mmCIF file of C-alpha atoms in Angstrom:
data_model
loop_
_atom_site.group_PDB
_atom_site.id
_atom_site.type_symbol
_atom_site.label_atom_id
_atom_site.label_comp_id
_atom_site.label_asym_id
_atom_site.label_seq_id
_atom_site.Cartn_x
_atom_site.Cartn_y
_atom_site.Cartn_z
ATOM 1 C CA UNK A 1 -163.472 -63.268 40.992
ATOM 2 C CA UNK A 2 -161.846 -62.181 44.314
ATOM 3 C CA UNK A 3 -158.572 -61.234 42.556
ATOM 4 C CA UNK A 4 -160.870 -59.127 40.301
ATOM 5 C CA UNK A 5 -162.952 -57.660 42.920
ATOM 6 C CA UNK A 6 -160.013 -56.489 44.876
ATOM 7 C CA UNK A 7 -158.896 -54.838 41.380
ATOM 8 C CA UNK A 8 -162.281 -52.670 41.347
ATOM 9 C CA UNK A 9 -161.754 -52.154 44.994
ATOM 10 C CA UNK A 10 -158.622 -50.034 44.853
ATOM 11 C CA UNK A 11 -159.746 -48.667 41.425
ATOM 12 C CA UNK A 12 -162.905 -47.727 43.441
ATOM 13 C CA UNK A 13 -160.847 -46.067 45.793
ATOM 14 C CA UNK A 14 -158.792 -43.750 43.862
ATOM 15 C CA UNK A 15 -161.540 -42.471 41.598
ATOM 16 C CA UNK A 16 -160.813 -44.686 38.210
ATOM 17 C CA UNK A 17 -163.734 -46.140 36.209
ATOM 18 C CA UNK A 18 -162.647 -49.471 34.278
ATOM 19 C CA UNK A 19 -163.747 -51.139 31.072
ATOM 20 C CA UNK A 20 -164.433 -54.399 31.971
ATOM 21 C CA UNK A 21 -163.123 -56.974 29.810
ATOM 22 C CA UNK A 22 -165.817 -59.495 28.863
ATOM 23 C CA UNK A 23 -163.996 -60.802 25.327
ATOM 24 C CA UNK A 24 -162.923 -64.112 26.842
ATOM 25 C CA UNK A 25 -166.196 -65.196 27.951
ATOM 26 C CA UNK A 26 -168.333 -62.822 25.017
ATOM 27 C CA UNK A 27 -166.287 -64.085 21.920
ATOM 28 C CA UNK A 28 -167.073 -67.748 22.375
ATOM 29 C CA UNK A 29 -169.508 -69.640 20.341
ATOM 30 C CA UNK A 30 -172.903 -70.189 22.388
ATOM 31 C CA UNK A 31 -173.212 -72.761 24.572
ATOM 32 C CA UNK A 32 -174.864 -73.243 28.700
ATOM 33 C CA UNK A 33 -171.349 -72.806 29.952
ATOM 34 C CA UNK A 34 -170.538 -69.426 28.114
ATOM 35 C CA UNK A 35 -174.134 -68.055 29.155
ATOM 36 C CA UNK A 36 -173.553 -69.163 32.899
ATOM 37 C CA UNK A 37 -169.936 -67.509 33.264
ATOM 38 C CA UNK A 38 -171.332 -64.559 31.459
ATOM 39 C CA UNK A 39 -174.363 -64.044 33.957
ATOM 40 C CA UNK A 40 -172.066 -64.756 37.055
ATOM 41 C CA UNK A 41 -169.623 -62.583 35.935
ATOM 42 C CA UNK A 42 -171.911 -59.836 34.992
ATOM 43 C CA UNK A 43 -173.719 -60.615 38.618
ATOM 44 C CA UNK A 44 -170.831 -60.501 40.368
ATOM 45 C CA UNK A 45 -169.850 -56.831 39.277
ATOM 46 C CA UNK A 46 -172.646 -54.803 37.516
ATOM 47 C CA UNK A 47 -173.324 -53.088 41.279
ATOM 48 C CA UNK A 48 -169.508 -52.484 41.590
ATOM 49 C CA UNK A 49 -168.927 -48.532 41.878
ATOM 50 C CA UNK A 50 -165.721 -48.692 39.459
ATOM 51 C CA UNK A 51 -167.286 -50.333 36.647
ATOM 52 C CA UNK A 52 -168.133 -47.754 33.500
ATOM 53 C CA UNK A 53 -168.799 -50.270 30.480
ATOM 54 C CA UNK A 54 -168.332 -53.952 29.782
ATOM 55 C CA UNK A 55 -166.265 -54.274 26.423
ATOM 56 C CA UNK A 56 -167.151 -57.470 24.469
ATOM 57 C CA UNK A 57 -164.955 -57.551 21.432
ATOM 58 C CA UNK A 58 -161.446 -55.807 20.226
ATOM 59 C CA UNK A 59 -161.459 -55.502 16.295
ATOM 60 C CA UNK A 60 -164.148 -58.623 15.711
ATOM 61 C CA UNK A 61 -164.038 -57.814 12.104
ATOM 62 C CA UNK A 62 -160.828 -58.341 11.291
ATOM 63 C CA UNK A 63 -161.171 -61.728 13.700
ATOM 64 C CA UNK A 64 -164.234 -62.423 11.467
ATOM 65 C CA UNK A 65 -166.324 -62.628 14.394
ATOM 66 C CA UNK A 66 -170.127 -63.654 13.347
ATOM 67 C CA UNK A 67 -171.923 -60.186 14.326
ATOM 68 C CA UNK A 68 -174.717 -62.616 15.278
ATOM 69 C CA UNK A 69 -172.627 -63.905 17.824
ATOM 70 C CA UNK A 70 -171.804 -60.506 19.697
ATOM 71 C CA UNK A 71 -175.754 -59.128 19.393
ATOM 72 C CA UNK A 72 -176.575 -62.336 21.380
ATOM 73 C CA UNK A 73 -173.709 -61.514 23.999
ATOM 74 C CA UNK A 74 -174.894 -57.715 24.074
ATOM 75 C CA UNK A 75 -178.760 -58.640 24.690
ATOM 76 C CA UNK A 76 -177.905 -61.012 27.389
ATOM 77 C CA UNK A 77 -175.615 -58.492 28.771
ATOM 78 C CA UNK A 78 -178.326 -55.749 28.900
ATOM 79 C CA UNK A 79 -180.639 -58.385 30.562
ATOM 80 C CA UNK A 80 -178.877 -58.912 33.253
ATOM 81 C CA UNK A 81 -177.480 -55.043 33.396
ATOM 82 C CA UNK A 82 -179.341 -52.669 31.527
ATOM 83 C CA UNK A 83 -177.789 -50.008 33.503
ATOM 84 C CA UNK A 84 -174.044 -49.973 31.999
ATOM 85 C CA UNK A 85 -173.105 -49.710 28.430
ATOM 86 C CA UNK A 86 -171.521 -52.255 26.167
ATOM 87 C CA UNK A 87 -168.743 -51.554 23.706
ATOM 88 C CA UNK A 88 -166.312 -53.148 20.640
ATOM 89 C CA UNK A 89 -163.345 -51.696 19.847
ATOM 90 C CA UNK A 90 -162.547 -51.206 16.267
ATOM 91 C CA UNK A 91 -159.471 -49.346 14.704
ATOM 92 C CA UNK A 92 -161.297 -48.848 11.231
ATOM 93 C CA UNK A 93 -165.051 -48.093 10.240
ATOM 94 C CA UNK A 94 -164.937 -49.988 7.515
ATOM 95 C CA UNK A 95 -167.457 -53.130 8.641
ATOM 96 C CA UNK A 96 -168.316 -51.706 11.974
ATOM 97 C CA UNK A 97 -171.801 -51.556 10.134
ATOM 98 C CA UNK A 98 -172.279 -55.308 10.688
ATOM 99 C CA UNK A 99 -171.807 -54.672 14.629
ATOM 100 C CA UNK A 100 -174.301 -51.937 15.676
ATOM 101 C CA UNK A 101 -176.509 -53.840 17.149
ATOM 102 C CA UNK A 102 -173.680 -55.238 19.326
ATOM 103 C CA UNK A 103 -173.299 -52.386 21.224
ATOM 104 C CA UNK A 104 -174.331 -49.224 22.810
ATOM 105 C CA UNK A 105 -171.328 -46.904 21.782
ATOM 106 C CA UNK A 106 -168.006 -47.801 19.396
ATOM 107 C CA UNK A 107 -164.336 -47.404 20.579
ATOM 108 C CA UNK A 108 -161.879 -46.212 17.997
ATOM 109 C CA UNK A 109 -158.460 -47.324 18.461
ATOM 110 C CA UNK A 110 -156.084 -45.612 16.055
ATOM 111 C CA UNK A 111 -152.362 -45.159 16.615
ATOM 112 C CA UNK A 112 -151.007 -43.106 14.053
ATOM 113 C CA UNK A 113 -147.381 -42.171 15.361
ATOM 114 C CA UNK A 114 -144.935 -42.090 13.655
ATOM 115 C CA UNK A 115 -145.716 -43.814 10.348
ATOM 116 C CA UNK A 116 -148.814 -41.052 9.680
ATOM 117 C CA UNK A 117 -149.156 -37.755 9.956
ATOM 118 C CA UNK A 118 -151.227 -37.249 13.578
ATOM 119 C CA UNK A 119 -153.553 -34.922 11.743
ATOM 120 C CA UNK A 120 -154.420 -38.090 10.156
ATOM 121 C CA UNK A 121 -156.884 -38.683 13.729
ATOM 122 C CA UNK A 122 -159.301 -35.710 12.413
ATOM 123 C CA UNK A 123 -160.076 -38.071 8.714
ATOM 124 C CA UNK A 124 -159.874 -41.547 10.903
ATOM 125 C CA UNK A 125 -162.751 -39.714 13.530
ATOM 126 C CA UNK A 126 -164.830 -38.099 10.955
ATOM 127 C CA UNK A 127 -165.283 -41.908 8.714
ATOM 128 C CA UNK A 128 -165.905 -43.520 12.119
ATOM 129 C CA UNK A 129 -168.596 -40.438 12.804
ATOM 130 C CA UNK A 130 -169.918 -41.047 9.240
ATOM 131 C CA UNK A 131 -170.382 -45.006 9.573
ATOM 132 C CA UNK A 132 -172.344 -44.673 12.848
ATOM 133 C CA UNK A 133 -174.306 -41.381 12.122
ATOM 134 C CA UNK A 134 -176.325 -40.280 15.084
ATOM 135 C CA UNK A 135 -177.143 -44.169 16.379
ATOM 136 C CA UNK A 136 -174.281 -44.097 18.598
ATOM 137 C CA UNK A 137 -171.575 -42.227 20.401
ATOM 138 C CA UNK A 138 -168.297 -42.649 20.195
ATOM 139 C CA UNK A 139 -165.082 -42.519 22.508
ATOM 140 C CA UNK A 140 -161.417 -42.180 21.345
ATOM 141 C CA UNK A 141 -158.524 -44.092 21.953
ATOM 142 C CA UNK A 142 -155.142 -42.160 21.773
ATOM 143 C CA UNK A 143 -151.772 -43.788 21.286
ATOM 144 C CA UNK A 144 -149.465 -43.977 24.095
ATOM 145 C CA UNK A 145 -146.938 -46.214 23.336
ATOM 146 C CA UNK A 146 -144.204 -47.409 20.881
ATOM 147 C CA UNK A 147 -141.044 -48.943 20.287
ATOM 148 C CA UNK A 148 -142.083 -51.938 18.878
ATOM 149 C CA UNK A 149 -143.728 -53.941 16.500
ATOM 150 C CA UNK A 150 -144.936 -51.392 13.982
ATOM 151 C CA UNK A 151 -144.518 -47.996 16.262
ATOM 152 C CA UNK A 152 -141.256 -47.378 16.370
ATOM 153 C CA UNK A 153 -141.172 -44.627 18.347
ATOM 154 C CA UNK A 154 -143.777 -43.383 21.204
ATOM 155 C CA UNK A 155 -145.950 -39.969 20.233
ATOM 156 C CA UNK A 156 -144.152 -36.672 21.882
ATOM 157 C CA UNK A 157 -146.347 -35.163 24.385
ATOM 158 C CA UNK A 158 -147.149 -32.160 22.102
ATOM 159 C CA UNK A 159 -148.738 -35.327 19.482
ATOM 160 C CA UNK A 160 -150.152 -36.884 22.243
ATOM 161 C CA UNK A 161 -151.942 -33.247 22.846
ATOM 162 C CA UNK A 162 -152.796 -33.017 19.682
ATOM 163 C CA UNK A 163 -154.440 -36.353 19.140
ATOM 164 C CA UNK A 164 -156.602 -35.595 21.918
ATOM 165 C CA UNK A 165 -158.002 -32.173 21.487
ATOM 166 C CA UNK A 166 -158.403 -33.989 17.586
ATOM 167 C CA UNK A 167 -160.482 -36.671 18.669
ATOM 168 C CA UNK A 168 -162.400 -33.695 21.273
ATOM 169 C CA UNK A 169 -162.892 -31.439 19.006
ATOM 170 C CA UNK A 170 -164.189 -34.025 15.969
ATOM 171 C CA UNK A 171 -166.910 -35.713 18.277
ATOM 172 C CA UNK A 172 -165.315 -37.809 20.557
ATOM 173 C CA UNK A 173 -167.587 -38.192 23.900
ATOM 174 C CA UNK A 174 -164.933 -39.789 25.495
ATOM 175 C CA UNK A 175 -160.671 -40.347 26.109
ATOM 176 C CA UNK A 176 -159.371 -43.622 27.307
ATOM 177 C CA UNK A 177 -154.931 -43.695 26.186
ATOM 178 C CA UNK A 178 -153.868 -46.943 25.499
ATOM 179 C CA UNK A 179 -151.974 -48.135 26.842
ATOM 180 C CA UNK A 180 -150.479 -48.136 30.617
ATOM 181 C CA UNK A 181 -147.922 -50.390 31.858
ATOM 182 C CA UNK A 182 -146.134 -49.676 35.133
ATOM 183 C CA UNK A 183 -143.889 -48.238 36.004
ATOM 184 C CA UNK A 184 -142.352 -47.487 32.481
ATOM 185 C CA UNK A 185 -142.763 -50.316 30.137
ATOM 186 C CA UNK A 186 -145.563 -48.390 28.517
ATOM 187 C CA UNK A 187 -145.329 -45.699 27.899
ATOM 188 C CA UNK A 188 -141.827 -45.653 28.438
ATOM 189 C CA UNK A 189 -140.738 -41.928 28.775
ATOM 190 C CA UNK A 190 -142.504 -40.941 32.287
ATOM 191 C CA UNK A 191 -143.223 -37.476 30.422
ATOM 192 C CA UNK A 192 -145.837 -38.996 27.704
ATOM 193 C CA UNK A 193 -147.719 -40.312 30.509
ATOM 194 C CA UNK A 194 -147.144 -36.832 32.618
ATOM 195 C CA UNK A 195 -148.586 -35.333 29.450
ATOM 196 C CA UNK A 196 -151.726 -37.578 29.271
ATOM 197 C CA UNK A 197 -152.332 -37.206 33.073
ATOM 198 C CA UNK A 198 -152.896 -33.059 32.538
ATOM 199 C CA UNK A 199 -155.224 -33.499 29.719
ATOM 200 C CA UNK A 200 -157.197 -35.905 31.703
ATOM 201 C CA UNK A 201 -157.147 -33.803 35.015
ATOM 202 C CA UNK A 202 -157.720 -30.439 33.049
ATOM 203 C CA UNK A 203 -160.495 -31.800 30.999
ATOM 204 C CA UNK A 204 -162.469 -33.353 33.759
ATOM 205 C CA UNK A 205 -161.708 -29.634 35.781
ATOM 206 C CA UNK A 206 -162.920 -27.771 32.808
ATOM 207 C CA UNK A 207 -159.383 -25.891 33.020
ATOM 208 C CA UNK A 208 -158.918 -26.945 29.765
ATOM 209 C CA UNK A 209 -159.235 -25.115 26.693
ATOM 210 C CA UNK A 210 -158.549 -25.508 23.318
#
């Protein structure tokens, strides 16, 4: 908890809001010791002036995660903090149906680049819009990375512009890239992560403009 604190502490310092990670501890099957980590954890940060939302799952679906399981971890979350949100990350709306009552908005990660077309983040927006109608909002995750697995290659910075004032302009209440690895292992051309730093800055300055 230190290590962590002193984490939030320097994010704290120069203005960045995190998304706390609470899978380890939210994704186990119930038992005293999960619910007593949980609290402490929870206890430890939900005063902490970097903290934005506590994220519980990443793609539980396609884990086969009991829904059950995560609407226990999000009421006992909003017990003990009813001030922050909670949130699952999915990359498809197929089943995230099963999980609304696991959180207060949905995360959609989808990395298009380059084995779809990036228009192809307007269709994957709108379904996700669709399967959650008006009982949620929803925040977009934008590709930033490549050159492995799947991705071979990293968006451009135009495509990275693109997916963004997409998943803006198509409902999206919210822009968090994935992913960021200093100082270049993702993303790995300095200039994708350039590009992503002006929408940021010019969005939250309302220079901005589609």
């Amino acid at each position: 908890l230190a290590e962590t604190r002193s984490y939030l502490d320097r994010c704290a310092a120069i203005g960045m809001k995190v998304v706390y990670d609470l899978r380890p501890v939210a994704e186990r099957s119930p038992s005293d010791e999960k619910w007593t980590k949980l609290q402490a954890e929870i206890e430890a940060f939900r005063d902490h002036p970097a903290v934005l939302c506590w994220i519980i799952s990443d793609e539980p679906a396609d884990k086969n995660i009991d829904p059950k399981l995560l609407t226990e971890a999000h009421t006992f979350i909003k017990k003990h903090d009813p001030y922050h949100p909670v949130t699952i990350v999915f990359c498809h709306h197929a089943l995230v149906h099963r999980y609304l009552d696991a959180m207060d908005f949905v995360l959609l990660d989808y990395y298009p680049i380059p084995n779809h077309p990036v228009s192809h983040v307007a269709s994957m927006i709108d379904a996700m819009d669709r399967a959650v109608g008006s009982l949620m909002p929803m925040a977009f995750v934008p590709q930033a990375f490549g050159g492995s697995w799947m991705w071979s290659r990293e968006p451009s910075a135009r495509e990275q512009r693109v997916m963004t004032y997409l998943g803006l302009l198509h409902g999206a209440r919210g822009i968090q890239y994935f992913i960021r690895r200093p100082p270049n292992e993702n993303p790995m051309s300095s200039r994708l992560w350039s590009e992503c730093r002006r929408l940021e800055i010019g969005r939250a300055s309302g220079r901005e403009r589609v």
